Tab-separated table of N, CA and C in Angstrom:
chain	number	residue	atom	x	y	z
A	283	MET	N	-0.980	-14.279	12.623
A	283	MET	CA	0.039	-13.682	11.797
A	283	MET	C	1.173	-13.194	12.698
A	284	LYS	N	2.402	-13.507	12.326
A	284	LYS	CA	3.559	-13.065	13.101
A	284	LYS	C	3.764	-11.565	12.922
A	285	ARG	N	4.399	-10.969	13.904
A	285	ARG	CA	4.736	-9.545	13.794
A	285	ARG	C	5.928	-9.373	12.865
A	286	ASN	N	5.869	-8.309	12.070
A	286	ASN	CA	6.971	-7.946	11.180
A	286	ASN	C	7.400	-9.094	10.276
A	287	LEU	N	6.434	-9.699	9.645
A	287	LEU	CA	6.679	-10.788	8.713
A	287	LEU	C	7.064	-10.209	7.355
A	288	PRO	N	8.247	-10.577	6.795
A	288	PRO	CA	8.623	-10.049	5.485
A	288	PRO	C	7.754	-10.664	4.388
A	289	VAL	N	7.271	-9.805	3.486
A	289	VAL	CA	6.393	-10.265	2.413
A	289	VAL	C	6.647	-9.473	1.137
A	290	LYS	N	6.118	-10.022	0.045
A	290	LYS	CA	6.025	-9.303	-1.219
A	290	LYS	C	4.550	-9.304	-1.575
A	291	ILE	N	3.981	-8.108	-1.800
A	291	ILE	CA	2.578	-8.018	-2.199
A	291	ILE	C	2.475	-7.196	-3.477
A	292	ARG	N	1.380	-7.422	-4.197
A	292	ARG	CA	1.115	-6.671	-5.418
A	292	ARG	C	-0.322	-6.213	-5.392
A	293	GLY	N	-0.550	-4.971	-5.790
A	293	GLY	CA	-1.912	-4.467	-5.800
A	293	GLY	C	-1.981	-3.037	-6.287
A	294	LEU	N	-3.083	-2.368	-5.948
A	294	LEU	CA	-3.311	-0.981	-6.342
A	294	LEU	C	-3.186	-0.070	-5.131
A	295	ILE	N	-2.617	1.109	-5.349
A	295	ILE	CA	-2.498	2.116	-4.297
A	295	ILE	C	-3.828	2.854	-4.218
A	296	THR	N	-4.452	2.830	-3.052
A	296	THR	CA	-5.760	3.467	-2.889
A	296	THR	C	-5.762	4.358	-1.647
A	297	PRO	N	-6.535	5.448	-1.676
A	297	PRO	CA	-6.666	6.266	-0.470
A	297	PRO	C	-7.460	5.511	0.588
A	298	SER	N	-7.116	5.716	1.859
A	298	SER	CA	-7.847	5.022	2.920
A	298	SER	C	-8.354	5.953	4.019
A	299	GLU	N	-7.893	7.209	4.019
A	299	GLU	CA	-8.356	8.165	5.031
A	299	GLU	C	-8.224	9.577	4.463
A	300	TRP	N	-9.240	10.405	4.734
A	300	TRP	CA	-9.278	11.783	4.251
A	300	TRP	C	-9.550	12.720	5.417
A	301	ASP	N	-9.149	14.003	5.260
A	301	ASP	CA	-9.542	14.999	6.257
A	301	ASP	C	-10.874	15.622	5.842
A	302	GLU	N	-11.355	16.610	6.611
A	302	GLU	CA	-12.673	17.203	6.344
A	302	GLU	C	-12.714	17.980	5.028
A	303	ASN	N	-11.534	18.311	4.460
A	303	ASN	CA	-11.473	19.024	3.181
A	303	ASN	C	-11.233	18.093	1.998
A	304	GLY	N	-11.171	16.801	2.248
A	304	GLY	CA	-10.964	15.832	1.176
A	304	GLY	C	-9.509	15.521	0.878
A	305	LYS	N	-8.578	16.078	1.654
A	305	LYS	CA	-7.157	15.778	1.463
A	305	LYS	C	-6.876	14.360	1.960
A	306	ILE	N	-6.116	13.620	1.176
A	306	ILE	CA	-5.785	12.242	1.546
A	306	ILE	C	-4.762	12.251	2.676
A	307	LEU	N	-5.088	11.547	3.748
A	307	LEU	CA	-4.209	11.461	4.912
A	307	LEU	C	-3.423	10.158	4.954
A	308	SER	N	-3.997	9.085	4.421
A	308	SER	CA	-3.290	7.807	4.420
A	308	SER	C	-3.728	6.979	3.219
A	309	ILE	N	-2.869	6.020	2.884
A	309	ILE	CA	-3.134	5.161	1.729
A	309	ILE	C	-3.034	3.699	2.139
A	310	SER	N	-3.547	2.855	1.276
A	310	SER	CA	-3.449	1.415	1.490
A	310	SER	C	-3.157	0.747	0.153
A	311	ILE	N	-2.801	-0.511	0.237
A	311	ILE	CA	-2.604	-1.328	-0.951
A	311	ILE	C	-3.723	-2.352	-0.975
A	312	SER	N	-4.497	-2.327	-2.041
A	312	SER	CA	-5.569	-3.304	-2.240
A	312	SER	C	-5.033	-4.371	-3.181
A	313	THR	N	-4.863	-5.576	-2.657
A	313	THR	CA	-4.268	-6.645	-3.455
A	313	THR	C	-5.321	-7.306	-4.334
A	314	PHE	N	-4.840	-8.092	-5.274
A	314	PHE	CA	-5.732	-8.745	-6.225
A	314	PHE	C	-6.429	-9.968	-5.635
A	315	ASN	N	-6.038	-10.372	-4.422
A	315	ASN	CA	-6.782	-11.433	-3.732
A	315	ASN	C	-7.637	-10.834	-2.611
A	316	GLU	N	-7.984	-9.537	-2.786
A	316	GLU	CA	-8.950	-8.822	-1.952
A	316	GLU	C	-8.499	-8.601	-0.510
A	317	GLU	N	-7.202	-8.483	-0.297
A	317	GLU	CA	-6.693	-8.101	1.016
A	317	GLU	C	-6.303	-6.632	0.961
A	318	GLU	N	-6.321	-5.989	2.114
A	318	GLU	CA	-5.954	-4.575	2.179
A	318	GLU	C	-4.889	-4.385	3.245
A	319	TYR	N	-3.842	-3.653	2.884
A	319	TYR	CA	-2.739	-3.354	3.788
A	319	TYR	C	-2.619	-1.843	3.923
A	320	LEU	N	-2.756	-1.334	5.133
A	320	LEU	CA	-2.544	0.090	5.384
A	320	LEU	C	-1.048	0.362	5.329
A	321	VAL	N	-0.661	1.422	4.639
A	321	VAL	CA	0.752	1.751	4.455
A	321	VAL	C	1.210	2.658	5.594
A	322	ASP	N	2.351	2.309	6.208
A	322	ASP	CA	2.918	3.160	7.256
A	322	ASP	C	3.169	4.563	6.713
A	323	LYS	N	2.929	5.557	7.561
A	323	LYS	CA	3.117	6.961	7.163
A	323	LYS	C	4.559	7.389	7.438
A	324	ASP	N	5.480	6.805	6.710
A	324	ASP	CA	6.882	7.194	6.824
A	324	ASP	C	7.336	7.737	5.469
A	325	GLU	N	8.622	7.950	5.303
A	325	GLU	CA	9.132	8.557	4.070
A	325	GLU	C	8.761	7.751	2.826
A	326	LYS	N	8.946	6.441	2.867
A	326	LYS	CA	8.616	5.627	1.689
A	326	LYS	C	7.117	5.562	1.451
A	327	GLY	N	6.345	5.514	2.515
A	327	GLY	CA	4.891	5.514	2.358
A	327	GLY	C	4.387	6.803	1.738
A	328	GLU	N	4.934	7.940	2.173
A	328	GLU	CA	4.539	9.244	1.629
A	328	GLU	C	4.910	9.373	0.153
A	329	CYS	N	5.979	8.711	-0.272
A	329	CYS	CA	6.409	8.780	-1.677
A	329	CYS	C	5.368	8.198	-2.632
A	330	LEU	N	4.462	7.383	-2.128
A	330	LEU	CA	3.478	6.731	-2.999
A	330	LEU	C	2.258	7.596	-3.292
A	331	LEU	N	2.062	8.687	-2.564
A	331	LEU	CA	0.870	9.522	-2.759
A	331	LEU	C	0.649	9.968	-4.207
A	332	PRO	N	1.684	10.345	-4.963
A	332	PRO	CA	1.440	10.765	-6.350
A	332	PRO	C	1.020	9.620	-7.282
A	333	PHE	N	1.083	8.394	-6.808
A	333	PHE	CA	0.819	7.241	-7.668
A	333	PHE	C	-0.499	6.537	-7.351
A	334	LEU	N	-1.470	7.276	-6.841
A	334	LEU	CA	-2.775	6.677	-6.521
A	334	LEU	C	-3.353	5.946	-7.728
A	335	HIS	N	-3.949	4.808	-7.460
A	335	HIS	CA	-4.619	3.964	-8.452
A	335	HIS	C	-3.647	3.322	-9.447
A	336	LYS	N	-2.365	3.326	-9.121
A	336	LYS	CA	-1.364	2.644	-9.946
A	336	LYS	C	-1.074	1.280	-9.336
A	337	GLU	N	-0.639	0.374	-10.191
A	337	GLU	CA	-0.268	-0.965	-9.726
A	337	GLU	C	1.158	-0.922	-9.192
A	338	ILE	N	1.382	-1.639	-8.088
A	338	ILE	CA	2.679	-1.604	-7.419
A	338	ILE	C	3.013	-2.979	-6.858
A	339	GLU	N	4.306	-3.243	-6.770
A	339	GLU	CA	4.805	-4.437	-6.086
A	339	GLU	C	5.646	-3.934	-4.919
A	340	ILE	N	5.359	-4.427	-3.729
A	340	ILE	CA	6.018	-3.941	-2.518
A	340	ILE	C	6.693	-5.093	-1.785
A	341	PHE	N	7.908	-4.827	-1.335
A	341	PHE	CA	8.613	-5.714	-0.422
A	341	PHE	C	8.633	-4.988	0.913
A	342	GLY	N	8.136	-5.639	1.944
A	342	GLY	CA	8.074	-4.953	3.223
A	342	GLY	C	7.770	-5.888	4.374
A	343	LEU	N	7.484	-5.278	5.511
A	343	LEU	CA	7.180	-6.016	6.735
A	343	LEU	C	5.736	-5.743	7.117
A	344	ILE	N	4.969	-6.811	7.355
A	344	ILE	CA	3.579	-6.614	7.759
A	344	ILE	C	3.413	-6.945	9.235
A	345	ARG	N	2.433	-6.288	9.812
A	345	ARG	CA	2.057	-6.578	11.197
A	345	ARG	C	0.559	-6.369	11.311
A	346	LYS	N	-0.025	-6.991	12.275
A	346	LYS	CA	-1.461	-6.873	12.493
A	346	LYS	C	-1.710	-5.927	13.657
A	347	GLU	N	-2.626	-4.978	13.455
A	347	GLU	CA	-3.052	-4.056	14.510
A	347	GLU	C	-4.561	-4.164	14.607
A	348	GLY	N	-5.032	-4.942	15.556
A	348	GLY	CA	-6.468	-5.203	15.649
A	348	GLY	C	-6.913	-5.981	14.426
A	349	ALA	N	-7.909	-5.466	13.730
A	349	ALA	CA	-8.400	-6.126	12.517
A	349	ALA	C	-7.622	-5.693	11.276
A	350	ASP	N	-6.744	-4.685	11.411
A	350	ASP	CA	-6.019	-4.134	10.264
A	350	ASP	C	-4.671	-4.807	10.069
A	351	LYS	N	-4.251	-4.865	8.797
A	351	LYS	CA	-2.894	-5.279	8.450
A	351	LYS	C	-2.162	-4.030	7.986
A	352	ARG	N	-0.968	-3.819	8.512
A	352	ARG	CA	-0.151	-2.662	8.129
A	352	ARG	C	1.127	-3.163	7.479
A	353	ILE	N	1.657	-2.363	6.541
A	353	ILE	CA	2.914	-2.724	5.900
A	353	ILE	C	3.895	-1.570	5.991
A	354	LYS	N	5.116	-1.897	6.383
A	354	LYS	CA	6.231	-0.947	6.364
A	354	LYS	C	7.023	-1.268	5.107
A	355	ILE	N	7.089	-0.315	4.208
A	355	ILE	CA	7.717	-0.538	2.907
A	355	ILE	C	9.233	-0.498	3.042
A	356	LYS	N	9.876	-1.542	2.538
A	356	LYS	CA	11.336	-1.574	2.455
A	356	LYS	C	11.780	-1.130	1.064
A	357	LYS	N	11.116	-1.649	0.035
A	357	LYS	CA	11.352	-1.206	-1.336
A	357	LYS	C	10.101	-1.490	-2.145
A	358	TYR	N	9.983	-0.806	-3.268
A	358	TYR	CA	8.801	-0.980	-4.109
A	358	TYR	C	9.163	-0.784	-5.570
A	359	ARG	N	8.266	-1.282	-6.416
A	359	ARG	CA	8.433	-1.139	-7.858
A	359	ARG	C	7.060	-0.868	-8.450
A	360	LEU	N	6.930	0.261	-9.139
A	360	LEU	CA	5.688	0.546	-9.849
A	360	LEU	C	5.631	-0.342	-11.077
A	361	LYS	N	4.475	-0.922	-11.315
A	361	LYS	CA	4.298	-1.791	-12.473
A	361	LYS	C	3.864	-0.931	-13.651
A	362	LYS	N	4.454	-1.164	-14.795
A	362	LYS	CA	4.071	-0.410	-15.987
A	362	LYS	C	2.854	-1.047	-16.615
A	363	LYS	N	1.934	-0.192	-17.016
A	363	LYS	CA	0.720	-0.684	-17.656
A	363	LYS	C	1.028	-0.990	-19.115
A	364	VAL	N	0.595	-2.146	-19.555
A	364	VAL	CA	0.756	-2.536	-20.947
A	364	VAL	C	-0.631	-2.617	-21.558
A	365	ASP	N	-0.862	-1.829	-22.588
A	365	ASP	CA	-2.157	-1.856	-23.259
A	365	ASP	C	-2.244	-3.055	-24.191
A	366	TRP	N	-3.434	-3.607	-24.281
A	366	TRP	CA	-3.687	-4.704	-25.206
A	366	TRP	C	-3.762	-4.156	-26.623
A	367	VAL	N	-3.224	-4.899	-27.572
A	367	VAL	CA	-3.315	-4.499	-28.983
A	367	VAL	C	-3.953	-5.595	-29.791
């Protein structure tokens, strides 16, 4: 995988790291094809904390760090849930 490859991914915002008191320290995006991207802890990444377990579409740059894939968010769009009738 190339460094800083621009991508669009879609998935769910999930917690990925907690402190000893259960506070969420970092989040990831779990995609629907079972890939996981750790979200950079910058201003845009921190903005996603209130939206845990929501569906999101992200445009960003990915890079590989060891076995992990990380994404730096450039822009994002929360997907609205539509209930079946």
